[in-house]
mmCIF file of C-alpha atoms and ligand atoms in Angstrom:
data_model
loop_
_atom_site.group_PDB
_atom_site.id
_atom_site.type_symbol
_atom_site.label_atom_id
_atom_site.label_comp_id
_atom_site.label_asym_id
_atom_site.label_seq_id
_atom_site.Cartn_x
_atom_site.Cartn_y
_atom_site.Cartn_z
ATOM 1 C CA UNK H 1 171.067 158.276 207.358
ATOM 2 C CA UNK H 2 174.532 159.756 206.748
ATOM 3 C CA UNK H 3 177.145 160.359 209.397
ATOM 4 C CA UNK H 4 178.045 158.457 212.502
ATOM 5 C CA UNK H 5 175.820 157.697 215.453
ATOM 6 C CA UNK H 6 176.636 158.514 219.060
ATOM 7 C CA UNK H 7 175.900 155.451 221.181
ATOM 8 C CA UNK H 8 175.286 155.300 224.912
ATOM 9 C CA UNK H 9 174.806 152.141 226.935
ATOM 10 C CA UNK H 10 173.779 153.616 230.257
ATOM 11 C CA UNK H 11 174.140 151.113 233.063
ATOM 12 C CA UNK H 12 173.889 151.339 236.812
ATOM 13 C CA UNK H 13 177.630 150.891 237.351
ATOM 14 C CA UNK H 14 179.091 152.103 234.041
ATOM 15 C CA UNK H 15 178.300 153.971 230.881
ATOM 16 C CA UNK H 16 179.762 152.469 227.712
ATOM 17 C CA UNK H 17 179.915 155.271 225.173
ATOM 18 C CA UNK H 18 180.711 154.626 221.541
ATOM 19 C CA UNK H 19 180.602 155.737 217.945
ATOM 20 C CA UNK H 20 178.843 153.535 215.399
ATOM 21 C CA UNK H 21 178.029 153.711 211.735
ATOM 22 C CA UNK H 22 175.104 152.593 209.622
ATOM 23 C CA UNK H 23 177.001 149.442 208.638
ATOM 24 C CA UNK H 24 176.751 148.236 212.224
ATOM 25 C CA UNK H 25 180.390 148.855 212.988
ATOM 26 C CA UNK H 26 181.496 150.148 216.385
ATOM 27 C CA UNK H 27 184.293 152.583 215.531
ATOM 28 C CA UNK H 28 185.331 153.683 219.029
ATOM 29 C CA UNK H 29 184.259 153.168 222.613
ATOM 30 C CA UNK H 30 185.069 154.115 226.174
ATOM 31 C CA UNK H 31 183.884 153.343 229.683
ATOM 32 C CA UNK H 32 182.774 155.927 232.206
ATOM 33 C CA UNK H 33 181.820 155.041 235.765
ATOM 34 C CA UNK H 34 178.231 155.815 236.678
ATOM 35 C CA UNK H 35 178.459 158.256 239.579
ATOM 36 C CA UNK H 36 176.025 161.184 239.564
ATOM 37 C CA UNK H 37 174.139 162.452 236.515
ATOM 38 C CA UNK H 38 175.867 165.853 236.624
ATOM 39 C CA UNK H 39 179.250 164.101 236.371
ATOM 40 C CA UNK H 40 178.602 161.081 234.204
ATOM 41 C CA UNK H 41 176.516 162.672 231.429
ATOM 42 C CA UNK H 42 178.918 165.601 230.781
ATOM 43 C CA UNK H 43 181.878 163.181 230.789
ATOM 44 C CA UNK H 44 180.137 161.078 228.132
ATOM 45 C CA UNK H 45 179.362 164.188 226.061
ATOM 46 C CA UNK H 46 182.976 165.419 226.330
ATOM 47 C CA UNK H 47 184.292 162.093 225.057
ATOM 48 C CA UNK H 48 181.827 162.081 222.142
ATOM 49 C CA UNK H 49 182.862 165.617 221.185
ATOM 50 C CA UNK H 50 186.479 164.491 221.135
ATOM 51 C CA UNK H 51 185.548 161.858 218.531
ATOM 52 C CA UNK H 52 185.039 164.564 215.913
ATOM 53 C CA UNK H 53 181.373 165.381 216.422
ATOM 54 C CA UNK H 54 179.200 165.503 213.303
ATOM 55 C CA UNK H 55 176.760 162.893 214.554
ATOM 56 C CA UNK H 56 173.503 162.352 212.706
ATOM 57 C CA UNK H 57 171.751 160.733 215.651
ATOM 58 C CA UNK H 58 172.108 159.609 219.245
ATOM 59 C CA UNK H 59 171.029 156.138 220.339
ATOM 60 C CA UNK H 60 170.636 155.507 224.065
ATOM 61 C CA UNK H 61 170.036 152.126 225.673
ATOM 62 C CA UNK H 62 169.541 152.903 229.344
ATOM 63 C CA UNK H 63 168.714 151.327 232.649
ATOM 64 C CA UNK H 64 165.236 152.273 233.694
ATOM 65 C CA UNK H 65 162.494 152.708 234.310
ATOM 66 C CA UNK H 66 162.264 155.328 231.561
ATOM 67 C CA UNK H 67 159.523 157.695 230.466
ATOM 68 C CA UNK H 68 159.017 156.699 226.818
ATOM 69 C CA UNK H 69 155.629 158.312 226.266
ATOM 70 C CA UNK H 70 156.172 160.600 223.229
ATOM 71 C CA UNK H 71 153.486 162.953 224.540
ATOM 72 C CA UNK H 72 155.019 163.289 227.998
ATOM 73 C CA UNK H 73 156.931 166.439 228.987
ATOM 74 C CA UNK H 74 159.415 164.172 230.728
ATOM 75 C CA UNK H 75 159.983 161.851 227.747
ATOM 76 C CA UNK H 76 163.555 160.561 227.830
ATOM 77 C CA UNK H 77 163.851 160.846 231.600
ATOM 78 C CA UNK H 78 164.837 158.087 233.982
ATOM 79 C CA UNK H 79 162.081 157.972 236.574
ATOM 80 C CA UNK H 80 161.576 156.399 240.000
ATOM 81 C CA UNK H 81 164.745 154.315 239.873
ATOM 82 C CA UNK H 82 166.162 152.590 242.919
ATOM 83 C CA UNK H 83 169.615 153.903 241.908
ATOM 84 C CA UNK H 84 170.540 156.825 244.178
ATOM 85 C CA UNK H 85 170.736 160.274 242.510
ATOM 86 C CA UNK H 86 169.275 159.132 239.191
ATOM 87 C CA UNK H 87 165.515 159.399 239.702
ATOM 88 C CA UNK H 88 163.903 162.044 237.449
ATOM 89 C CA UNK H 89 167.076 162.502 235.399
ATOM 90 C CA UNK H 90 166.738 163.799 231.850
ATOM 91 C CA UNK H 91 169.113 161.516 229.974
ATOM 92 C CA UNK H 92 168.006 162.088 226.360
ATOM 93 C CA UNK H 93 167.909 165.892 226.419
ATOM 94 C CA UNK H 94 171.522 166.715 227.328
ATOM 95 C CA UNK H 95 172.943 164.499 224.561
ATOM 96 C CA UNK H 96 170.584 165.849 221.917
ATOM 97 C CA UNK H 97 171.259 169.468 222.820
ATOM 98 C CA UNK H 98 175.022 169.073 223.136
ATOM 99 C CA UNK H 99 175.418 167.131 219.875
ATOM 100 C CA UNK H 100 172.664 168.982 217.950
ATOM 101 C CA UNK H 101 170.981 165.868 216.638
ATOM 102 C CA UNK H 102 167.853 163.803 217.258
ATOM 103 C CA UNK H 103 167.813 161.204 220.008
ATOM 104 C CA UNK H 104 166.304 157.745 220.190
ATOM 105 C CA UNK H 105 166.096 156.150 223.611
ATOM 106 C CA UNK H 106 164.805 152.917 225.033
ATOM 107 C CA UNK H 107 165.744 150.531 227.792
ATOM 108 C CA UNK H 108 168.926 148.480 227.648
ATOM 109 C CA UNK H 109 166.750 145.369 227.546
ATOM 110 C CA UNK H 110 164.693 146.651 224.625
ATOM 111 C CA UNK H 111 167.920 147.634 222.862
ATOM 112 C CA UNK H 112 169.225 144.099 223.222
ATOM 113 C CA UNK H 113 165.873 142.713 222.072
ATOM 114 C CA UNK H 114 165.888 144.886 218.963
ATOM 115 C CA UNK H 115 169.579 144.261 218.218
ATOM 116 C CA UNK H 116 169.150 140.494 218.532
ATOM 117 C CA UNK H 117 166.149 140.656 216.218
ATOM 118 C CA UNK H 118 167.992 142.790 213.650
ATOM 119 C CA UNK H 119 171.352 141.057 213.664
ATOM 120 C CA UNK H 120 171.431 138.137 216.082
ATOM 121 C CA UNK H 121 169.462 135.150 217.334
ATOM 122 C CA UNK H 122 166.107 136.623 216.308
ATOM 123 C CA UNK H 123 167.100 137.547 212.772
ATOM 124 C CA UNK H 124 164.777 136.499 209.968
ATOM 125 C CA UNK H 125 161.846 135.911 212.276
ATOM 126 C CA UNK H 126 158.691 138.000 212.606
ATOM 127 C CA UNK H 127 158.685 137.820 216.394
ATOM 128 C CA UNK H 128 161.425 137.606 218.950
ATOM 129 C CA UNK H 129 161.460 137.919 222.723
ATOM 130 C CA UNK H 130 164.632 138.708 224.640
ATOM 131 C CA UNK H 131 164.935 138.047 228.366
ATOM 132 C CA UNK H 132 167.972 138.991 230.408
ATOM 133 C CA UNK H 133 168.627 137.184 233.687
ATOM 134 C CA UNK H 134 171.329 138.913 235.681
ATOM 135 C CA UNK H 135 171.298 141.366 238.575
ATOM 136 C CA UNK H 136 167.684 141.873 237.583
ATOM 137 C CA UNK H 137 165.355 140.261 235.072
ATOM 138 C CA UNK H 138 163.889 142.134 232.141
ATOM 139 C CA UNK H 139 162.324 141.334 228.820
ATOM 140 C CA UNK H 140 161.589 143.018 225.531
ATOM 141 C CA UNK H 141 159.705 141.808 222.482
ATOM 142 C CA UNK H 142 159.885 142.647 218.800
ATOM 143 C CA UNK H 143 156.827 141.793 216.732
ATOM 144 C CA UNK H 144 156.579 142.649 213.039
ATOM 145 C CA UNK H 145 159.740 144.728 213.294
ATOM 146 C CA UNK H 146 158.548 146.865 216.194
ATOM 147 C CA UNK H 147 159.368 146.783 219.867
ATOM 148 C CA UNK H 148 156.271 146.323 221.954
ATOM 149 C CA UNK H 149 155.410 149.278 224.172
ATOM 150 C CA UNK H 150 152.330 150.245 226.067
ATOM 151 C CA UNK H 151 152.398 153.605 227.788
ATOM 152 C CA UNK H 152 155.916 152.587 228.684
ATOM 153 C CA UNK H 153 158.277 149.647 228.208
ATOM 154 C CA UNK H 154 157.362 146.140 229.404
ATOM 155 C CA UNK H 155 158.379 144.998 232.889
ATOM 156 C CA UNK H 156 158.453 141.278 232.217
ATOM 157 C CA UNK H 157 160.728 140.514 235.160
ATOM 158 C CA UNK H 158 157.972 141.419 237.586
ATOM 159 C CA UNK H 159 155.382 138.801 236.693
ATOM 160 C CA UNK H 160 154.084 136.823 239.654
ATOM 161 C CA UNK H 161 155.257 133.233 239.953
ATOM 162 C CA UNK H 162 154.014 129.954 241.346
ATOM 163 C CA UNK H 163 156.379 128.600 244.017
ATOM 164 C CA UNK H 164 158.782 125.765 243.415
ATOM 165 C CA UNK H 165 157.792 123.032 245.919
ATOM 166 C CA UNK H 166 161.197 123.241 247.650
ATOM 167 C CA UNK H 167 161.228 127.059 247.776
ATOM 168 C CA UNK H 168 158.427 127.874 250.194
ATOM 169 C CA UNK H 169 160.415 129.839 252.767
ATOM 170 C CA UNK H 170 162.405 132.357 250.740
ATOM 171 C CA UNK H 171 160.577 135.698 250.736
ATOM 172 C CA UNK H 172 162.076 136.962 247.478
ATOM 173 C CA UNK H 173 164.131 140.093 246.961
ATOM 174 C CA UNK H 174 162.078 142.423 244.780
ATOM 175 C CA UNK H 175 161.602 145.636 246.781
ATOM 176 C CA UNK H 176 158.192 146.095 245.162
ATOM 177 C CA UNK H 177 156.732 142.585 244.985
ATOM 178 C CA UNK H 178 158.920 140.254 247.013
ATOM 179 C CA UNK H 179 158.569 136.977 245.167
ATOM 180 C CA UNK H 180 158.021 138.053 241.556
ATOM 181 C CA UNK H 181 160.181 136.422 238.866
ATOM 182 C CA UNK H 182 163.048 138.852 239.476
ATOM 183 C CA UNK H 183 162.721 138.479 243.228
ATOM 184 C CA UNK H 184 162.998 134.683 242.965
ATOM 185 C CA UNK H 185 165.379 134.024 240.078
ATOM 186 C CA UNK H 186 167.746 136.978 239.496
ATOM 187 C CA UNK H 187 171.390 136.731 240.563
ATOM 188 C CA UNK H 188 170.978 138.366 243.998
ATOM 189 C CA UNK H 189 168.207 135.917 244.952
ATOM 190 C CA UNK H 190 170.528 133.012 244.126
ATOM 191 C CA UNK H 191 173.292 134.480 246.306
ATOM 192 C CA UNK H 192 170.810 135.198 249.098
ATOM 193 C CA UNK H 193 169.616 131.575 249.232
ATOM 194 C CA UNK H 194 172.839 129.684 248.664
ATOM 195 C CA UNK H 195 175.698 132.158 249.159
ATOM 196 C CA UNK H 196 177.125 131.673 245.677
ATOM 197 C CA UNK H 197 176.346 132.348 242.069
ATOM 198 C CA UNK H 198 174.579 129.573 240.168
ATOM 199 C CA UNK H 199 177.693 128.786 238.134
ATOM 200 C CA UNK H 200 179.625 128.247 241.380
ATOM 201 C CA UNK H 201 177.138 125.718 242.756
ATOM 202 C CA UNK H 202 177.754 122.008 242.008
ATOM 203 C CA UNK H 203 175.785 120.802 238.999
ATOM 204 C CA UNK H 204 173.614 118.543 241.188
ATOM 205 C CA UNK H 205 172.701 121.415 243.559
ATOM 206 C CA UNK H 206 168.959 122.035 243.697
ATOM 207 C CA UNK H 207 169.550 125.673 242.771
ATOM 208 C CA UNK H 208 170.015 124.696 239.122
ATOM 209 C CA UNK H 209 166.716 122.850 239.021
ATOM 210 C CA UNK H 210 164.895 125.576 240.909
ATOM 211 C CA UNK H 211 166.074 128.523 238.813
ATOM 212 C CA UNK H 212 165.421 126.583 235.592
ATOM 213 C CA UNK H 213 161.946 125.759 236.904
ATOM 214 C CA UNK H 214 161.148 129.444 237.469
ATOM 215 C CA UNK H 215 162.601 130.548 234.140
ATOM 216 C CA UNK H 216 160.742 127.784 232.299
ATOM 217 C CA UNK H 217 157.485 128.973 233.822
ATOM 218 C CA UNK H 218 158.290 132.507 232.726
ATOM 219 C CA UNK H 219 159.072 131.231 229.220
ATOM 220 C CA UNK H 220 155.788 129.356 228.925
ATOM 221 C CA UNK H 221 153.885 132.347 230.301
ATOM 222 C CA UNK H 222 155.373 134.558 227.603
ATOM 223 C CA UNK H 223 154.691 131.852 225.013
ATOM 224 C CA UNK H 224 151.062 131.882 226.034
ATOM 225 C CA UNK H 225 150.894 135.664 225.652
ATOM 226 C CA UNK H 226 152.927 136.096 222.491
ATOM 227 C CA UNK H 227 153.985 132.743 220.959
ATOM 228 C CA UNK H 228 157.186 134.304 219.604
ATOM 229 C CA UNK H 229 159.386 132.525 217.073
ATOM 230 C CA UNK H 230 162.402 133.000 219.354
ATOM 231 C CA UNK H 231 162.839 133.359 223.094
ATOM 232 C CA UNK H 232 166.410 134.533 223.599
ATOM 233 C CA UNK H 233 167.774 134.048 227.113
ATOM 234 C CA UNK H 234 170.755 136.265 227.970
ATOM 235 C CA UNK H 235 172.423 137.874 230.973
ATOM 236 C CA UNK H 236 175.022 136.746 233.492
ATOM 237 C CA UNK H 237 172.961 134.025 235.172
ATOM 238 C CA UNK H 238 172.199 132.430 231.787
ATOM 239 C CA UNK H 239 175.955 131.937 231.268
ATOM 240 C CA UNK H 240 175.697 129.101 233.824
ATOM 241 C CA UNK H 241 176.644 125.877 232.008
ATOM 242 C CA UNK H 242 173.631 123.684 231.318
ATOM 243 C CA UNK H 243 171.022 126.222 232.408
ATOM 244 C CA UNK H 244 169.459 126.912 229.019
ATOM 245 C CA UNK H 245 169.125 123.160 228.400
ATOM 246 C CA UNK H 246 167.394 122.743 231.757
ATOM 247 C CA UNK H 247 165.032 125.619 230.948
ATOM 248 C CA UNK H 248 164.170 124.056 227.576
ATOM 249 C CA UNK H 249 163.503 120.644 229.084
ATOM 250 C CA UNK H 250 161.398 122.058 231.901
ATOM 251 C CA UNK H 251 159.470 124.372 229.555
ATOM 252 C CA UNK H 252 158.498 121.455 227.318
ATOM 253 C CA UNK H 253 157.589 119.234 230.264
ATOM 254 C CA UNK H 254 155.759 122.002 232.114
ATOM 255 C CA UNK H 255 153.554 122.944 229.166
ATOM 256 C CA UNK H 256 152.644 119.384 228.190
ATOM 257 C CA UNK H 257 153.827 119.994 224.642
ATOM 258 C CA UNK H 258 151.120 122.594 224.151
ATOM 259 C CA UNK H 259 153.138 125.172 222.225
ATOM 260 C CA UNK H 260 154.026 124.911 218.562
ATOM 261 C CA UNK H 261 157.539 124.382 217.281
ATOM 262 C CA UNK H 262 160.824 122.898 218.371
ATOM 263 C CA UNK H 263 162.070 124.133 221.755
ATOM 264 C CA UNK H 264 165.666 123.804 220.528
ATOM 265 C CA UNK H 265 164.944 126.423 217.894
ATOM 266 C CA UNK H 266 162.687 128.626 219.989
ATOM 267 C CA UNK H 267 164.580 128.879 223.301
ATOM 268 C CA UNK H 268 168.046 130.043 222.323
ATOM 269 C CA UNK H 269 171.130 131.915 223.533
ATOM 270 C CA UNK H 270 171.893 135.449 222.319
ATOM 271 C CA UNK H 271 174.415 136.022 219.522
ATOM 272 C CA UNK H 272 175.614 139.615 219.832
ATOM 273 C CA UNK H 273 178.103 138.947 222.634
ATOM 274 C CA UNK H 274 179.992 141.703 224.440
ATOM 275 C CA UNK H 275 178.758 144.407 222.062
ATOM 276 C CA UNK H 276 175.086 143.838 222.890
ATOM 277 C CA UNK H 277 174.749 147.138 224.749
ATOM 278 C CA UNK H 278 176.230 149.389 222.067
ATOM 279 C CA UNK H 279 174.583 147.442 219.256
ATOM 280 C CA UNK H 280 171.322 147.799 221.143
ATOM 281 C CA UNK H 281 171.826 151.575 221.226
ATOM 282 C CA UNK H 282 172.593 151.465 217.498
ATOM 283 C CA UNK H 283 169.491 149.392 216.806
ATOM 284 C CA UNK H 284 167.381 151.864 218.769
ATOM 285 C CA UNK H 285 168.743 154.760 216.700
ATOM 286 C CA UNK H 286 167.886 152.994 213.472
ATOM 287 C CA UNK H 287 164.329 151.939 214.121
ATOM 288 C CA UNK H 288 161.322 153.853 212.890
ATOM 289 C CA UNK H 289 161.184 157.612 213.053
ATOM 290 C CA UNK H 290 158.633 157.561 215.851
ATOM 291 C CA UNK H 291 161.414 157.139 218.361
ATOM 292 C CA UNK H 292 164.015 159.367 216.757
ATOM 293 C CA UNK H 293 163.070 162.659 218.205
ATOM 294 C CA UNK H 294 164.546 166.127 217.818
ATOM 295 C CA UNK H 295 165.486 167.721 221.106
HETATM 296 ZN ZN1 ZN P 301 159.075 142.687 241.201
#
């Protein structure tokens, strides 16, 4: 693939727009506030045009849910999102038409999963699962070099959970399921219970044990389904000191040593750092031709 790649990390509060090349370099970037589609998307296109144009592809890593069914007339659209003004927005089409090149799109979580497998903590494995724990919880998996999709992308944050014995009264915050994994362990649920982020709670506060307990159960559930070589835990909540160690310990204890391998090597932190979003968009643009679609 010759030429540069237009990169879009489409988030609920900001779009990070960039230019990348096939050597994995990010050559330029900017930030655009996410307001309304008719403002934000043209602003991103204008900036990309100012970078000299001549793109060979567009890679988009977007908040979702997204329509990723190649046979769907609304492929590349954001659908049924809780974010005001963005439901049923065609996000892939405007970039492809304006820049006259094919578009690859997937979720921001899948982008991070693919980027970490290509260049980060999942490199040189045949299977890698990425879970982000932040404002929400999401997961993506790469097996044999391919992101796993069904008719759409996975929604791993919405698995149902057993209840921690000291967490019987909290209803959970997921607007769809209440006490699913995201409803019990994402950042807003921590603030709702204890009025602070996990990293601001004292290290002996039960919140640390409780959130690690939920995440460890999620980890062992995904191990049972997929047994991936790596389970990469990222996102703002995972930046809490000591949390990944607690998750590892609880995952080993909670599964009675059932799963193969060394938890230290399997349950790991991400490696791509602040560029995860744009590198995810770049990874999406470079995967197999199935996803790179002319508009
Ligand atoms: Zn849910």
